[in-house]
Amino acid sequence: GINAEYGYTLIHGAQRMYLVNSVLTDAYSACTNLQSRTTVFNELMQGVDWGTVNVYSMGGGPGCDVVGVLMWLHRFGLRPKVSASVSERNEQWEGIAKTMLSMLKKEGAKTPQHSYVQNLWKKLEGGNVKYFAGSEPSVKQTACNAQADIVLLPFALGGLGEDVSECLQTTLDAMKPGALLVYLDHCDSPHTETINNLSYWSGLRRIYFMKEMTMSMPKYEKSEYLEKWSTKMEKAILRDSKCTAVVYKKPSGYAYDRRRKMGRREQEAIKGTQIRLKKTNPSLRMFRPNGA
């Protein structure tokens, strides 16, 4: 049979990658003013232009959320190296992550799809993700948290039990000024209120919020694979489900001018996303130049 971790990755992996990619795409576009080329993401974009972005995932399992960040960078034509780390209580995830990344790296037919996944893998520093296992945070783990430009919380808080507030407070306090926090959870999760309260007292600002976002399963060519795993796991595959997405920022007061750095592909991606957001979410407030 197949173990629970591999089953989870096969069924939900691509879904989580696309979700993180989508949230970062919408948040960045909503928080960027194309006329002045200023953005709330200014500290992160400085790291992009300098060539290195640090990503820290709390409870990221096989690292699918990290791949979602790589997809977002590729979508906008951004080419920094990504140094990624994941903290997980379950030690089995590290081996599964290595298997998944080796599949991205693998040589094969030079199709557009294969070139795409290879380009994603090439963005990873060292082609791998650092893992920290266990319930007690190490010094190195805290350092990765503190150095991160993007901190990811992908459906992770439910597994922390009674320690959720303490672990979350430690993560928020360690974030550096200018860092972004991407929070994802199910719509009925009680932890959304918890993180809203703790982030406020930790000095973070909520810069993007989608209360009910549809999370769709990509259409696989061989959907019978998913049906097979679903039977073994005795769980139904939800093609569409609802989730909450919030992006926070720890303010720094630092200004960074991207006027000479923003390429055409990035501008077109932002413009296209802004048009879509205005149609689908008329009440969504776009970024104003004095709001950074």
Coordinates of C-alpha atoms in Angstrom, one line a residue:
G1 CA 0.0 0.0 0.0
I2 CA 0.9 3.7 -0.1
N3 CA 1.6 5.6 3.1
A4 CA -0.4 8.6 4.1
E5 CA 2.3 11.2 3.4
Y6 CA 2.8 10.0 -0.3
G7 CA -1.0 9.8 -0.7
Y8 CA -1.4 13.4 0.6
T9 CA 1.3 14.7 -1.8
L10 CA -0.1 12.9 -4.8
I11 CA -3.7 14.2 -4.2
H12 CA -3.0 17.7 -2.8
G13 CA 0.5 18.5 -3.9
A14 CA -0.2 20.3 -7.2
Q15 CA -3.3 21.9 -5.7
R16 CA -1.2 23.6 -3.0
M17 CA 1.5 24.7 -5.5
Y18 CA -1.1 26.4 -7.6
L19 CA -2.8 28.0 -4.6
V20 CA 0.4 29.6 -3.3
N21 CA 1.2 30.8 -6.8
S22 CA -2.3 32.3 -7.2
V23 CA -2.3 34.0 -3.8
L24 CA 1.1 35.6 -4.4
T25 CA 0.2 36.6 -7.9
D26 CA -3.0 38.4 -6.7
A27 CA -1.4 39.9 -3.7
Y28 CA 1.6 41.3 -5.5
S29 CA -0.6 42.7 -8.3
A30 CA -3.1 44.3 -5.9
C31 CA -0.2 45.8 -3.9
T32 CA 1.7 47.3 -6.9
N33 CA 1.1 50.6 -8.6
L34 CA 2.2 50.3 -12.3
Q35 CA 2.2 54.1 -12.9
S36 CA 4.7 54.9 -10.2
R37 CA 6.2 51.3 -10.1
T38 CA 6.0 51.3 -6.4
T39 CA 4.9 48.2 -4.4
V40 CA 4.1 47.1 -0.8
F41 CA 6.4 44.2 -1.7
N42 CA 9.4 46.6 -1.9
E43 CA 11.8 44.8 0.5
L44 CA 11.1 41.4 -1.1
M45 CA 11.6 42.9 -4.6
Q46 CA 14.9 44.3 -3.5
G47 CA 16.0 40.7 -2.7
V48 CA 14.7 39.6 -6.1
D49 CA 16.7 42.3 -7.9
W50 CA 19.8 41.4 -5.8
G51 CA 19.4 37.8 -6.8
T52 CA 18.4 36.0 -3.6
V53 CA 15.1 35.3 -1.8
N54 CA 14.8 33.4 1.4
V55 CA 11.7 31.4 2.1
Y56 CA 10.7 29.7 5.4
S57 CA 7.7 27.3 5.6
M58 CA 6.2 26.4 8.9
G59 CA 4.5 23.0 8.7
G60 CA 5.0 22.9 4.9
G61 CA 5.0 19.1 4.7
P62 CA 6.6 18.0 1.4
G63 CA 7.4 21.6 0.4
C64 CA 4.7 22.1 -2.2
D65 CA 4.2 25.7 -1.0
V66 CA 7.9 26.4 -1.7
V67 CA 7.3 25.2 -5.3
G68 CA 4.3 27.6 -5.4
V69 CA 6.7 30.5 -4.7
L70 CA 9.0 29.3 -7.5
M71 CA 6.0 29.2 -9.8
W72 CA 5.1 32.7 -8.9
L73 CA 8.6 34.0 -9.6
H74 CA 8.6 32.2 -13.0
R75 CA 5.2 33.6 -13.9
F76 CA 6.5 37.2 -13.5
G77 CA 9.9 36.5 -15.2
L78 CA 11.8 37.0 -11.9
R79 CA 15.0 35.1 -11.6
P80 CA 16.5 35.1 -8.1
K81 CA 17.9 32.0 -6.4
V82 CA 15.6 30.8 -3.7
S83 CA 17.0 29.5 -0.4
A84 CA 14.2 27.5 1.2
S85 CA 13.7 25.8 4.6
V86 CA 10.8 23.9 6.1
S87 CA 10.1 23.1 9.7
E88 CA 8.0 20.0 10.3
R89 CA 7.2 17.7 13.3
N90 CA 6.9 14.7 11.0
E91 CA 10.3 13.6 9.9
Q92 CA 9.0 11.6 6.9
W93 CA 8.3 14.7 4.9
E94 CA 12.0 15.4 4.2
G95 CA 12.4 12.2 2.2
I96 CA 9.2 12.8 0.2
A97 CA 10.4 16.3 -0.6
K98 CA 13.7 15.0 -1.9
T99 CA 11.8 12.6 -4.1
M100 CA 9.5 15.3 -5.5
L101 CA 12.4 17.7 -6.2
S102 CA 14.4 14.9 -7.9
M103 CA 11.4 14.5 -10.2
L104 CA 11.6 18.2 -11.1
K105 CA 15.3 17.8 -11.8
K106 CA 15.1 14.6 -13.8
E107 CA 16.2 14.8 -17.4
G108 CA 13.6 13.8 -20.0
A109 CA 11.9 14.7 -23.2
K110 CA 12.3 18.4 -24.0
T111 CA 8.7 19.3 -24.0
P112 CA 7.4 22.8 -22.8
Q113 CA 6.1 21.1 -19.6
H114 CA 9.4 19.5 -18.8
S115 CA 11.3 22.7 -19.5
Y116 CA 8.9 24.5 -17.1
V117 CA 9.5 22.2 -14.2
Q118 CA 13.2 22.1 -14.8
N119 CA 13.3 25.9 -14.7
L120 CA 11.5 25.8 -11.4
W121 CA 14.0 23.4 -9.9
K122 CA 16.9 25.5 -11.2
K123 CA 15.7 28.5 -9.1
L124 CA 16.3 26.5 -5.8
E125 CA 19.6 27.2 -4.2
G126 CA 21.5 23.9 -4.2
G127 CA 18.4 22.3 -5.8
N128 CA 17.1 21.3 -2.4
V129 CA 15.1 22.4 0.6
K130 CA 16.6 22.4 4.2
Y131 CA 14.4 20.6 6.7
F132 CA 14.1 21.0 10.5
A133 CA 12.3 18.1 12.2
G134 CA 11.0 17.9 15.7
S135 CA 8.7 20.0 18.0
E136 CA 11.4 22.2 19.6
P137 CA 12.8 25.0 17.3
S138 CA 16.6 24.9 16.9
V139 CA 18.9 27.9 16.6
K140 CA 19.4 27.3 12.8
Q141 CA 15.6 27.0 12.4
T142 CA 15.0 30.3 14.2
A143 CA 17.8 31.9 12.0
C144 CA 16.0 30.8 8.8
N145 CA 12.8 32.2 10.1
A146 CA 14.5 35.5 10.9
Q147 CA 16.2 35.7 7.5
A148 CA 13.1 34.9 5.5
D149 CA 11.7 37.3 3.0
I150 CA 8.6 35.1 2.7
V151 CA 7.2 33.1 5.6
L152 CA 4.6 30.5 4.6
L153 CA 1.9 29.0 6.9
P154 CA 0.0 26.5 4.6
F155 CA -2.8 24.8 6.5
A156 CA -0.3 24.2 9.3
L157 CA -1.8 25.6 12.5
G158 CA -4.4 22.8 13.0
G159 CA -1.6 20.3 13.6
L160 CA 0.0 22.2 16.5
G161 CA -2.7 21.5 19.0
E162 CA -2.5 23.4 22.3
D163 CA 0.9 24.9 21.2
V164 CA -0.6 26.9 18.3
S165 CA -0.5 30.4 19.9
E166 CA 3.0 29.9 21.4
C167 CA 4.5 28.6 18.1
L168 CA 2.8 31.3 16.1
Q169 CA 3.9 34.0 18.4
T170 CA 7.5 32.8 18.2
T171 CA 7.3 32.7 14.4
L172 CA 5.8 36.2 14.1
D173 CA 8.3 37.8 16.6
A174 CA 11.3 36.3 14.7
M175 CA 10.3 37.9 11.3
K176 CA 12.5 40.6 10.0
P177 CA 11.1 44.1 9.0
G178 CA 9.8 44.0 5.5
A179 CA 9.1 40.2 5.5
L180 CA 5.8 38.8 4.2
L181 CA 3.7 36.2 5.9
V182 CA 1.4 34.1 3.6
Y183 CA -1.4 32.3 5.7
L184 CA -3.7 29.7 4.2
D185 CA -6.3 27.7 5.9
H186 CA -9.8 26.3 5.5
C187 CA -12.7 28.8 5.7
D188 CA -14.0 27.3 9.0
S189 CA -10.6 27.3 10.7
P190 CA -10.6 29.0 14.2
H191 CA -7.0 29.9 13.7
T192 CA -7.7 32.7 11.3
E193 CA -8.9 34.8 14.2
T194 CA -5.9 33.7 16.2
I195 CA -3.4 34.8 13.6
N196 CA -5.3 38.1 13.0
N197 CA -5.0 39.0 16.7
L198 CA -1.4 37.9 17.2
S199 CA -0.2 39.5 14.0
Y200 CA -1.8 42.8 15.1
W201 CA 0.1 42.7 18.5
S202 CA 3.3 41.7 16.7
G203 CA 3.1 44.8 14.5
L204 CA 2.2 43.1 11.2
R205 CA -0.1 44.8 8.7
R206 CA -2.7 42.8 6.7
I207 CA -2.1 43.8 3.0
Y208 CA -4.2 41.2 1.2
F209 CA -7.2 39.2 2.4
M210 CA -9.5 36.7 0.6
K211 CA -12.0 35.3 2.9
E212 CA -13.4 32.6 0.6
M213 CA -11.1 31.5 -2.2
T214 CA -11.9 28.5 -4.4
M215 CA -9.1 26.0 -4.4
S216 CA -9.3 23.9 -7.6
M217 CA -7.6 20.6 -8.4
P218 CA -5.7 20.8 -11.7
K219 CA -7.0 18.5 -14.4
Y220 CA -4.5 15.6 -14.6
E221 CA -4.1 13.7 -17.8
K222 CA -4.3 10.4 -15.9
S223 CA -7.0 11.1 -13.3
E224 CA -7.4 7.4 -12.6
Y225 CA -4.2 7.7 -10.6
L226 CA -5.9 10.0 -8.1
E227 CA -8.9 7.7 -8.0
K228 CA -6.6 4.8 -7.2
W229 CA -4.9 6.7 -4.3
S230 CA -8.3 7.9 -3.0
T231 CA -9.6 4.3 -2.8
K232 CA -6.5 3.2 -0.9
M233 CA -6.6 6.2 1.4
E234 CA -10.4 5.8 1.8
K235 CA -10.9 9.6 1.3
A236 CA -12.8 11.4 -1.4
I237 CA -11.0 13.7 -3.7
L238 CA -12.4 17.2 -3.6
R239 CA -11.9 18.8 -7.0
D240 CA -12.9 22.2 -5.5
S241 CA -12.8 23.4 -1.9
K242 CA -12.9 26.8 -0.2
C243 CA -10.1 28.4 1.8
T244 CA -9.0 31.6 3.4
A245 CA -5.9 33.4 2.2
V246 CA -4.2 36.3 4.0
V247 CA -0.9 38.1 3.4
Y248 CA 0.7 40.1 6.1
K249 CA 3.7 42.4 6.1
K250 CA 6.0 43.5 8.9
P251 CA 6.6 47.2 8.2
S252 CA 10.1 48.5 7.8
G253 CA 9.7 52.1 6.5
Y254 CA 12.3 51.2 3.8
A255 CA 11.8 52.6 0.3
Y256 CA 13.1 50.8 -2.8
D257 CA 12.7 52.1 -6.3
R258 CA 12.0 49.5 -9.0
R259 CA 11.5 51.8 -12.0
R260 CA 14.6 50.6 -13.9
K261 CA 14.1 46.9 -12.8
M262 CA 10.5 46.1 -13.8
G263 CA 10.6 44.1 -17.1
R264 CA 7.8 43.9 -19.7
R265 CA 6.8 40.4 -18.7
E266 CA 6.3 41.5 -15.1
Q267 CA 4.4 44.6 -16.0
E268 CA 2.1 42.6 -18.3
A269 CA 1.5 39.9 -15.6
I270 CA 0.6 42.6 -13.1
K271 CA -1.7 44.5 -15.5
G272 CA -3.5 41.3 -16.5
T273 CA -4.0 40.2 -12.9
Q274 CA -5.3 43.7 -11.9
I275 CA -7.9 43.6 -14.7
R276 CA -9.1 40.1 -13.6
L277 CA -9.2 41.2 -9.9
K278 CA -11.3 44.3 -10.6
K279 CA -13.8 42.1 -12.5
T280 CA -14.0 39.3 -10.0
N281 CA -13.6 41.4 -6.8
P282 CA -15.0 44.9 -7.4
S283 CA -14.7 45.7 -3.6
L284 CA -10.9 44.8 -3.5
R285 CA -8.9 47.9 -2.8
M286 CA -5.8 48.3 -5.0
F287 CA -2.5 49.7 -3.8
R288 CA -2.1 53.5 -3.5
P289 CA 1.3 55.0 -3.8
N290 CA 1.3 56.4 -0.3
G291 CA 0.3 53.0 1.2
A292 CA 3.7 51.3 1.2

